[in-house]
mmCIF file of C-alpha atoms in Angstrom:
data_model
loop_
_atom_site.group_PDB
_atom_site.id
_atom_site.type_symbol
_atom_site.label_atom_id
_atom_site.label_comp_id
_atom_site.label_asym_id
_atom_site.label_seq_id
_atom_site.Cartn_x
_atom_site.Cartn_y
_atom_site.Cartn_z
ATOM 1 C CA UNK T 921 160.315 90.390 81.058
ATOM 2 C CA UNK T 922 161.815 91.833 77.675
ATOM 3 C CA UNK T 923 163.460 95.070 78.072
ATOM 4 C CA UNK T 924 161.150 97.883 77.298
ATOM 5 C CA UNK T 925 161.582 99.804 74.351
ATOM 6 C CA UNK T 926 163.019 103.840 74.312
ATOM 7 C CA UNK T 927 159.648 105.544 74.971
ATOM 8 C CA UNK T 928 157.595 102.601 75.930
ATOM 9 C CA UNK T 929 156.389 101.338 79.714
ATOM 10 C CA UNK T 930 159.298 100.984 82.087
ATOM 11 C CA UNK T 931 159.842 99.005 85.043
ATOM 12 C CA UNK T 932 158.091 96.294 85.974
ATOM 13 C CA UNK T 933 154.179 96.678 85.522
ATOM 14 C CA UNK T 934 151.139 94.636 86.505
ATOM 15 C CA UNK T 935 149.497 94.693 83.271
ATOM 16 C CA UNK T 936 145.859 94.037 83.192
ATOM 17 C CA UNK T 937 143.409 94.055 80.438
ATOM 18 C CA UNK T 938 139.848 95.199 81.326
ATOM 19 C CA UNK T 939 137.733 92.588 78.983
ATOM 20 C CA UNK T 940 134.223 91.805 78.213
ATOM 21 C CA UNK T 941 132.558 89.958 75.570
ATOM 22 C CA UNK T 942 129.680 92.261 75.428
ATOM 23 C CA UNK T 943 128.763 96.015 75.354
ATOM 24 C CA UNK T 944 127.588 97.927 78.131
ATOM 25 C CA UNK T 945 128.649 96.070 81.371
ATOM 26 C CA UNK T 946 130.585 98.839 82.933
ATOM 27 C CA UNK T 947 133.897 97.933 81.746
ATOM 28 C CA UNK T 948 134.912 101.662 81.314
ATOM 29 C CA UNK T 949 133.349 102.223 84.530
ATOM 30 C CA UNK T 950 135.133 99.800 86.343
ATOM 31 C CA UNK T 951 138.596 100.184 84.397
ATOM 32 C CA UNK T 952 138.333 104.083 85.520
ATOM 33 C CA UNK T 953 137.218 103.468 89.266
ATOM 34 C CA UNK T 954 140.188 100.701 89.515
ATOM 35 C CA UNK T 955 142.761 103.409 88.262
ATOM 36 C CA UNK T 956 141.710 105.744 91.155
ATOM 37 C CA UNK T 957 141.653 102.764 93.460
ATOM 38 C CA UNK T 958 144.997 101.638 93.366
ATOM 39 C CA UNK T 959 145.874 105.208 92.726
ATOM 40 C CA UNK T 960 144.457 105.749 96.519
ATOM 41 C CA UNK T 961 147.005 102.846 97.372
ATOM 42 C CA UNK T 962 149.689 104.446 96.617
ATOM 43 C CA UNK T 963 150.504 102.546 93.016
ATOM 44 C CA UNK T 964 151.575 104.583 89.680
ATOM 45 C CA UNK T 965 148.689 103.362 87.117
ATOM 46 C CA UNK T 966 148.698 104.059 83.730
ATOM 47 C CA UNK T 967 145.461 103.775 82.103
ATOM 48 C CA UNK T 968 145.265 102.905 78.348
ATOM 49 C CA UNK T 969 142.010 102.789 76.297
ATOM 50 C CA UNK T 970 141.884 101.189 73.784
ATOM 51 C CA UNK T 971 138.486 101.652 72.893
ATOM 52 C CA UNK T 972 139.201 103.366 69.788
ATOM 53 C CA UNK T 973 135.518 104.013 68.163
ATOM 54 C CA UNK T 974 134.221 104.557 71.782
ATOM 55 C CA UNK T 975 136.742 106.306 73.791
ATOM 56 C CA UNK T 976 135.233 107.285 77.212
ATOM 57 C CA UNK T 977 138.428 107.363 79.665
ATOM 58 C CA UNK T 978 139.111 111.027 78.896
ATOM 59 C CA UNK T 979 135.184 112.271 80.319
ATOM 60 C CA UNK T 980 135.283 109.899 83.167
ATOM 61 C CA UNK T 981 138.929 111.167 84.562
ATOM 62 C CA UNK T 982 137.758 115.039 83.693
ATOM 63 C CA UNK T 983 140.336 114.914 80.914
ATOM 64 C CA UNK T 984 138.686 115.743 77.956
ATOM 65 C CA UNK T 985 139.654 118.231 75.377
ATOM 66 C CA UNK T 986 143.439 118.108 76.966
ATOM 67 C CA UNK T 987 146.633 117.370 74.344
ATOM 68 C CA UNK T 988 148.899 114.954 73.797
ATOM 69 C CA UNK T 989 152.549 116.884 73.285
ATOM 70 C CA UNK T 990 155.638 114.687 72.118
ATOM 71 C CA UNK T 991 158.834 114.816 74.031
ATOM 72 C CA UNK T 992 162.089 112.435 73.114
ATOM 73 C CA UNK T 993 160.735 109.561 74.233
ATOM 74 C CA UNK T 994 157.427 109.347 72.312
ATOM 75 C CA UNK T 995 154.080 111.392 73.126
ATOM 76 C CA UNK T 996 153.311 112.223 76.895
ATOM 77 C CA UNK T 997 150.747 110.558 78.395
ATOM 78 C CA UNK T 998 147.918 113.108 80.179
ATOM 79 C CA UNK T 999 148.268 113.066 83.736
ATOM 80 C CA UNK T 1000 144.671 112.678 85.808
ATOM 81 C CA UNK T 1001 146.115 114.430 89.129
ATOM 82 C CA UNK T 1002 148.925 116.505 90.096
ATOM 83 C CA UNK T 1003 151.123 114.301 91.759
ATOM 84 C CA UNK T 1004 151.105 112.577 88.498
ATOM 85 C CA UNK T 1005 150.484 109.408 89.546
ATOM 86 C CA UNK T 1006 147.595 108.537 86.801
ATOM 87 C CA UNK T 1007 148.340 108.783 83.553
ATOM 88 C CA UNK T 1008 145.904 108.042 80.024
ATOM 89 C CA UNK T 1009 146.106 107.653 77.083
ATOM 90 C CA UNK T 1010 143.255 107.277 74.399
ATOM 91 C CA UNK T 1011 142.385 108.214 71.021
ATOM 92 C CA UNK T 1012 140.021 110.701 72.571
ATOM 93 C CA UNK T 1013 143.000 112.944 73.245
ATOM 94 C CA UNK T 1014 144.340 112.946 69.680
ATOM 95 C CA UNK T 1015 140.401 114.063 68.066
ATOM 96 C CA UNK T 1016 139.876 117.647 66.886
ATOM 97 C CA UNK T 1017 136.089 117.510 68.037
ATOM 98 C CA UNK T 1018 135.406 114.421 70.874
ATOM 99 C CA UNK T 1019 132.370 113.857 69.060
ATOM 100 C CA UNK T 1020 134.335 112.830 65.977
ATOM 101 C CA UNK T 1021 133.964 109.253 64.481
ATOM 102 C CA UNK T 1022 137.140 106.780 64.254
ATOM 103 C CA UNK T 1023 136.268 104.964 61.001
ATOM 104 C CA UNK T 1024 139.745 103.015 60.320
ATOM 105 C CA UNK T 1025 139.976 99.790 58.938
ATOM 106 C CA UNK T 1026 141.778 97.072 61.425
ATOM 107 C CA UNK T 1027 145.968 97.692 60.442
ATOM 108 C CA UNK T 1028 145.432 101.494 61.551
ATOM 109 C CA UNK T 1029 143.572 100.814 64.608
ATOM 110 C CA UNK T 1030 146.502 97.958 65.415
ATOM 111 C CA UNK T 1031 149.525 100.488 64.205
ATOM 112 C CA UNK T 1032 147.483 103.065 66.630
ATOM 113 C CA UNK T 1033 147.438 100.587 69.815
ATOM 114 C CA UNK T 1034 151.304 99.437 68.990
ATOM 115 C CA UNK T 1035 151.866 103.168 69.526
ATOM 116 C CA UNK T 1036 150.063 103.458 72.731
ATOM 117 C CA UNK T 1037 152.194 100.824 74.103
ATOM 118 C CA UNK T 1038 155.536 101.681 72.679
ATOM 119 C CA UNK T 1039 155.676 105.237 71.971
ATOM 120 C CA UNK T 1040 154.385 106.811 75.079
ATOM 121 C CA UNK T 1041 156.760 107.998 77.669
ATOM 122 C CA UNK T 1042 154.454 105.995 80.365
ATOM 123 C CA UNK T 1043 157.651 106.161 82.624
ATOM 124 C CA UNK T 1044 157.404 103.052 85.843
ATOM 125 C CA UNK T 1045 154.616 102.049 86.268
ATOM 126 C CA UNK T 1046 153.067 99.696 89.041
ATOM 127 C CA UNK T 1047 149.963 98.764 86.792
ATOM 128 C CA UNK T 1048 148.739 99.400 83.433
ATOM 129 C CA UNK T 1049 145.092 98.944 82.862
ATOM 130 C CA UNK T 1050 143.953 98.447 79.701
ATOM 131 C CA UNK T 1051 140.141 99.649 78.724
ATOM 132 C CA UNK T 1052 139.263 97.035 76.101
ATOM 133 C CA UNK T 1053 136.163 97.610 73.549
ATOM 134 C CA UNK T 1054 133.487 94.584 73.766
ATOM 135 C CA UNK T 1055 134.044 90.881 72.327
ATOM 136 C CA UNK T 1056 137.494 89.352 70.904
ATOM 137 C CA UNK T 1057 138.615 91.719 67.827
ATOM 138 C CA UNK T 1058 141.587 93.282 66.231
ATOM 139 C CA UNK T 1059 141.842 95.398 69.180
ATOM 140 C CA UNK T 1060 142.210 92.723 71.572
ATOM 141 C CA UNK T 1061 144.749 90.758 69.596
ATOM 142 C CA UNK T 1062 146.700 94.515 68.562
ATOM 143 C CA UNK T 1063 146.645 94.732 72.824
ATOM 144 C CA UNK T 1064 147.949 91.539 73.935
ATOM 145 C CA UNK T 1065 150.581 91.262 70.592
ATOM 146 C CA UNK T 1066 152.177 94.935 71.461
ATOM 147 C CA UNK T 1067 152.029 94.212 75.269
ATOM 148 C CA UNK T 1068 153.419 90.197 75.626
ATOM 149 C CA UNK T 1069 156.921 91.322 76.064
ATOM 150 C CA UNK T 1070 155.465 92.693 79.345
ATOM 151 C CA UNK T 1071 153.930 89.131 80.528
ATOM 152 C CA UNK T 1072 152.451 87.800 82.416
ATOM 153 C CA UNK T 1073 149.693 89.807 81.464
ATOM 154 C CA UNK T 1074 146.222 89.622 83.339
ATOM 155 C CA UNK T 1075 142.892 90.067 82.600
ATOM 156 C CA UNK T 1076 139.818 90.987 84.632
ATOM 157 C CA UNK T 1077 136.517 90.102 83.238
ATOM 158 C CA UNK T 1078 133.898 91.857 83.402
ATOM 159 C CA UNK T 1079 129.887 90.663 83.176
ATOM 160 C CA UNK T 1080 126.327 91.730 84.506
ATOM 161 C CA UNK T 1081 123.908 89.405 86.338
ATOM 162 C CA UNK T 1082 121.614 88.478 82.981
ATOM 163 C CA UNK T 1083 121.906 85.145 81.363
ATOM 164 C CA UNK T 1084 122.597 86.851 78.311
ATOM 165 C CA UNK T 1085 125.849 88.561 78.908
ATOM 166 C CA UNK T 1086 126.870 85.556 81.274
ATOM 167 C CA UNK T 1087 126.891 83.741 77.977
ATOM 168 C CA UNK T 1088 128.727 86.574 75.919
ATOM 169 C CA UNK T 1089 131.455 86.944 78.885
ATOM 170 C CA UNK T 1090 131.997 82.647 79.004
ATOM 171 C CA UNK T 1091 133.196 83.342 75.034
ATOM 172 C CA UNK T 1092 135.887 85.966 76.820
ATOM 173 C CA UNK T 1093 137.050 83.376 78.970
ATOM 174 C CA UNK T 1094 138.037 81.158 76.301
ATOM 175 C CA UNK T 1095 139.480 84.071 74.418
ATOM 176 C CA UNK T 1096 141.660 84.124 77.733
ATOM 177 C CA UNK T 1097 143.018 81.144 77.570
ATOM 178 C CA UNK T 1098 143.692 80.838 73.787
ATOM 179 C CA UNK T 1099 145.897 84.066 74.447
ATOM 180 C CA UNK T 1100 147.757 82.883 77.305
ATOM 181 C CA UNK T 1101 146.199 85.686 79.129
ATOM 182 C CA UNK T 1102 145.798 84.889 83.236
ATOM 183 C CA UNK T 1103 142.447 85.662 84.665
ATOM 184 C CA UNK T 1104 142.799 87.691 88.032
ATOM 185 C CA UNK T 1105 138.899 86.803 87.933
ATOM 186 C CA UNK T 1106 134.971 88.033 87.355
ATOM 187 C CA UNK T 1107 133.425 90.634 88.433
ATOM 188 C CA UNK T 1108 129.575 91.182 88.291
ATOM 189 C CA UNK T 1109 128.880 94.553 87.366
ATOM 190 C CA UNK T 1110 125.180 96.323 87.911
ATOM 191 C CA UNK T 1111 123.981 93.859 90.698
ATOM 192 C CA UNK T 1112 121.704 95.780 91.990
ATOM 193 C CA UNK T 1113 120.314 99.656 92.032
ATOM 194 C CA UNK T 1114 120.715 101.318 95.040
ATOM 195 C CA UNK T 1115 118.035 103.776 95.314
ATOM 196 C CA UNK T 1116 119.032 107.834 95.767
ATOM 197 C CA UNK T 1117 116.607 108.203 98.662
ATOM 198 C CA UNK T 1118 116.759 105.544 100.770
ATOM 199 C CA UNK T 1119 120.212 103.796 99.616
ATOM 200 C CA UNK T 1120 118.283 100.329 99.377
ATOM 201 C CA UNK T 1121 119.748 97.836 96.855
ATOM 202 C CA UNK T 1122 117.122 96.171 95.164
ATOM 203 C CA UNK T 1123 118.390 93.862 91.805
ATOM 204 C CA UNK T 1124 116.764 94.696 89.329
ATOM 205 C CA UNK T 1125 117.924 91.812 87.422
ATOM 206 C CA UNK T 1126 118.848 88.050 88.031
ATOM 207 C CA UNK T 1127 120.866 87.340 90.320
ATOM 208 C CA UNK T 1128 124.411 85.296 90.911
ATOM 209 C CA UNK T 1129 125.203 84.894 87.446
ATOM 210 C CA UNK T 1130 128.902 86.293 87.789
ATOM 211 C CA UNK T 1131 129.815 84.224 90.833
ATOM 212 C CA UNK T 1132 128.298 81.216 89.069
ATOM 213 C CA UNK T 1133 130.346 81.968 85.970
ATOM 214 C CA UNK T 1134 133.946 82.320 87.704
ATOM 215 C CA UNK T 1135 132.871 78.812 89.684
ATOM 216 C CA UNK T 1136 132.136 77.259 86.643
ATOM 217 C CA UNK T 1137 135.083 78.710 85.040
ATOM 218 C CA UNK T 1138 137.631 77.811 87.847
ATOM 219 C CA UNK T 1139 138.421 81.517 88.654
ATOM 220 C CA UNK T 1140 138.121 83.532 91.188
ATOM 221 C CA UNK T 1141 135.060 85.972 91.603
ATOM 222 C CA UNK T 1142 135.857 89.069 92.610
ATOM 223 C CA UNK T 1143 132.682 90.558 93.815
ATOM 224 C CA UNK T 1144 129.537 92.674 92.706
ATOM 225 C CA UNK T 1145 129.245 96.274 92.238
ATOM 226 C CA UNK T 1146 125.871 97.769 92.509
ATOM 227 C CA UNK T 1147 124.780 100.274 90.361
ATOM 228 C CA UNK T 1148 124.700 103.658 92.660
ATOM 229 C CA UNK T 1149 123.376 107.132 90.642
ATOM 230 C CA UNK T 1150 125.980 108.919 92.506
ATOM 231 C CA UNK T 1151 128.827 106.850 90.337
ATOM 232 C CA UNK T 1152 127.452 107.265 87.312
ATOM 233 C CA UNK T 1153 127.027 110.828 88.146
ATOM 234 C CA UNK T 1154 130.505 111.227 89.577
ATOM 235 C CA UNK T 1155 131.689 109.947 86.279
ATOM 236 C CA UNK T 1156 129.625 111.740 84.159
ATOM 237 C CA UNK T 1157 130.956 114.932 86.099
ATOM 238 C CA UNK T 1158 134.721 113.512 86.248
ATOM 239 C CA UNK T 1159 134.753 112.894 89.680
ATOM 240 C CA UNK T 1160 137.068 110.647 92.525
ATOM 241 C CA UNK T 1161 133.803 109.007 93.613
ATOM 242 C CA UNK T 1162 136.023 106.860 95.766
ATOM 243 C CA UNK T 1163 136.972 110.369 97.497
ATOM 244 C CA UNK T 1164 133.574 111.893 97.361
ATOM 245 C CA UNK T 1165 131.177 108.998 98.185
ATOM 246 C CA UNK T 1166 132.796 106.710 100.742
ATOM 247 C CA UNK T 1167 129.178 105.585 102.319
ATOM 248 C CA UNK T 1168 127.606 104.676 99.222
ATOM 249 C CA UNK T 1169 127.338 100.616 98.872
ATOM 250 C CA UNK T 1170 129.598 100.599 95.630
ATOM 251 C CA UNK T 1171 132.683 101.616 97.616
ATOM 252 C CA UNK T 1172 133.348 98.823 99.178
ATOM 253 C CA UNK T 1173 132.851 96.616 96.484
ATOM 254 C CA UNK T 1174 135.231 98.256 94.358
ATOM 255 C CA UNK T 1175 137.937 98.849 97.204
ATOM 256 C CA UNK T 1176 137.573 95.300 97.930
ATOM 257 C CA UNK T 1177 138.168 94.237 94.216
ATOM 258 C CA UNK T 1178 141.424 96.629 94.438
ATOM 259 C CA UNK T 1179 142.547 95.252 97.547
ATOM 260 C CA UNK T 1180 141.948 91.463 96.100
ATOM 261 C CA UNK T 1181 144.248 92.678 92.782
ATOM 262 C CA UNK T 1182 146.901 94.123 95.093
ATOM 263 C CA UNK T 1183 146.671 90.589 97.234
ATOM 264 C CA UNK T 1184 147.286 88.485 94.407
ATOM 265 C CA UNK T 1185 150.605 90.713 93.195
ATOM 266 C CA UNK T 1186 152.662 90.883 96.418
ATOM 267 C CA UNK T 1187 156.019 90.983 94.783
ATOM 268 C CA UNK T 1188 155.147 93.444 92.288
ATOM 269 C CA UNK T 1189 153.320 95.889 94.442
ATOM 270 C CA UNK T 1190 155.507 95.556 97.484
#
């Protein structure tokens, strides 16, 4: 690994990039409920969105409307606890309203991401997750360009069970290996609904399509998470929902995934 740069990640991080080629599968969901996972593990995480016209990280960690100060190594990333063991960053935290529009053209939104990665004092981290916006765009190539001295970098991809974003998420794949970027593996977001009443999980739509994608695709699949209420409420309200709601069926879906990304790093995360 290249030496990092005065201000930039230190250490030795597991970098992993939170991908999708389509909208609405939970990827901000999933990047957020990871960080508190491996938070619960013990890890430092950093979590980086780079979701710049949707930036979602700061509600969903109950960070929203906080500052990002400058020190001498580069701006200070907001810490999600007070042990300081979770840090973001996102353009969220450098809006004057967070309803506010980010209408750049691509060079600022790269210039922007370069300075996530090198100009933030993330300190050591054990992991970096990286909240990526849907498909294969400037973003995405801004991400993996700024963070390749830090290889090998890792991506977990996200789909739901429809044909549909099956189809969009095969696209990512490739995207994957054009980059150089490993695949930890899939995950199949919004398998079922588990009801609020009776805690039943009844899918709602097809079924498999994830696992059948990372067999097709020679990667691992790393498991389903149902869609609980009490998660999306957790995160609307900026929540640990891994703390608060250790019964519901998503929590051992997600712990499992965590526990599978810690297995496959045993150097690193020792």
């Amino acid at each position: 690994m290249a030496a990092a740069e005065p201000g930039g990640l230190s250490g030795t991080p597991r970098v992993i990039l939170v991908l999708s080629g389509k909208g609405g599968v939970g990827k901000s969901t999933l990047s957020a409920e990871l960080a508190l996972a491996l938070r619960h593990a013990g890890k430092k995480v950093g979590l980086l969105d780079v979701d710049l016209c949707g930036p979602s990280i700061p509600r969903m960690l109950r960070a929203q409307g906080r500052a990002v100060h400058q020190c001498d190594g580069g701006w200070v990333p907001v810490f999600a606890d007070a042990e300081q063991n979770l840090s973001l960053m996102s353009v969220g935290f450098l809006l004057e309203q967070p309803d506010e529009a980010v209408v750049w053209r691509g060079p600022k939104k790269n210039a922007l991401i370069k300075q996530f990665v090198r100009n933030v004092a993330w300190g050591p981290l054990d992991f970096l997750l990286v909240d990526t916006p849907p498909g294969t765009s400037d973003e995405h190539m801004a991400a993996v360009e700024a963070l390749r001295p830090y290889s090998p970098l890792s991506a977990l991809v996200v789909t739901t069970p429809q044909a549909v974003s099956v189809g969009d998420v095969r696209r990512e794949l490739t995207f994957c290996r054009k980059t150089g970027l490993q695949v930890l593996g899939v995950v199949e977001n919004m398998s079922g609904f588990v009801c609020p009443h009776c805690s039943e999980c009844t899918s709602i739509f097809s079924q498999g399509g994830g696992e059948e994608l990372a067999r097709l695709a020679g990667v691992p699949f790393l498991g389903a998470v149902p869609l609980d209420p009490q998660l999306s409420r957790s995160l609307e309200e900026g929540g640990d929902f891994l703390r608060d709601f250790p019964d519901s069926p998503a929590f051992p879906a997600l712990s499992s995934i965590a526990r599978q990304i810690l297995d496959q790093m045993p150097i690193a995360c020792s």
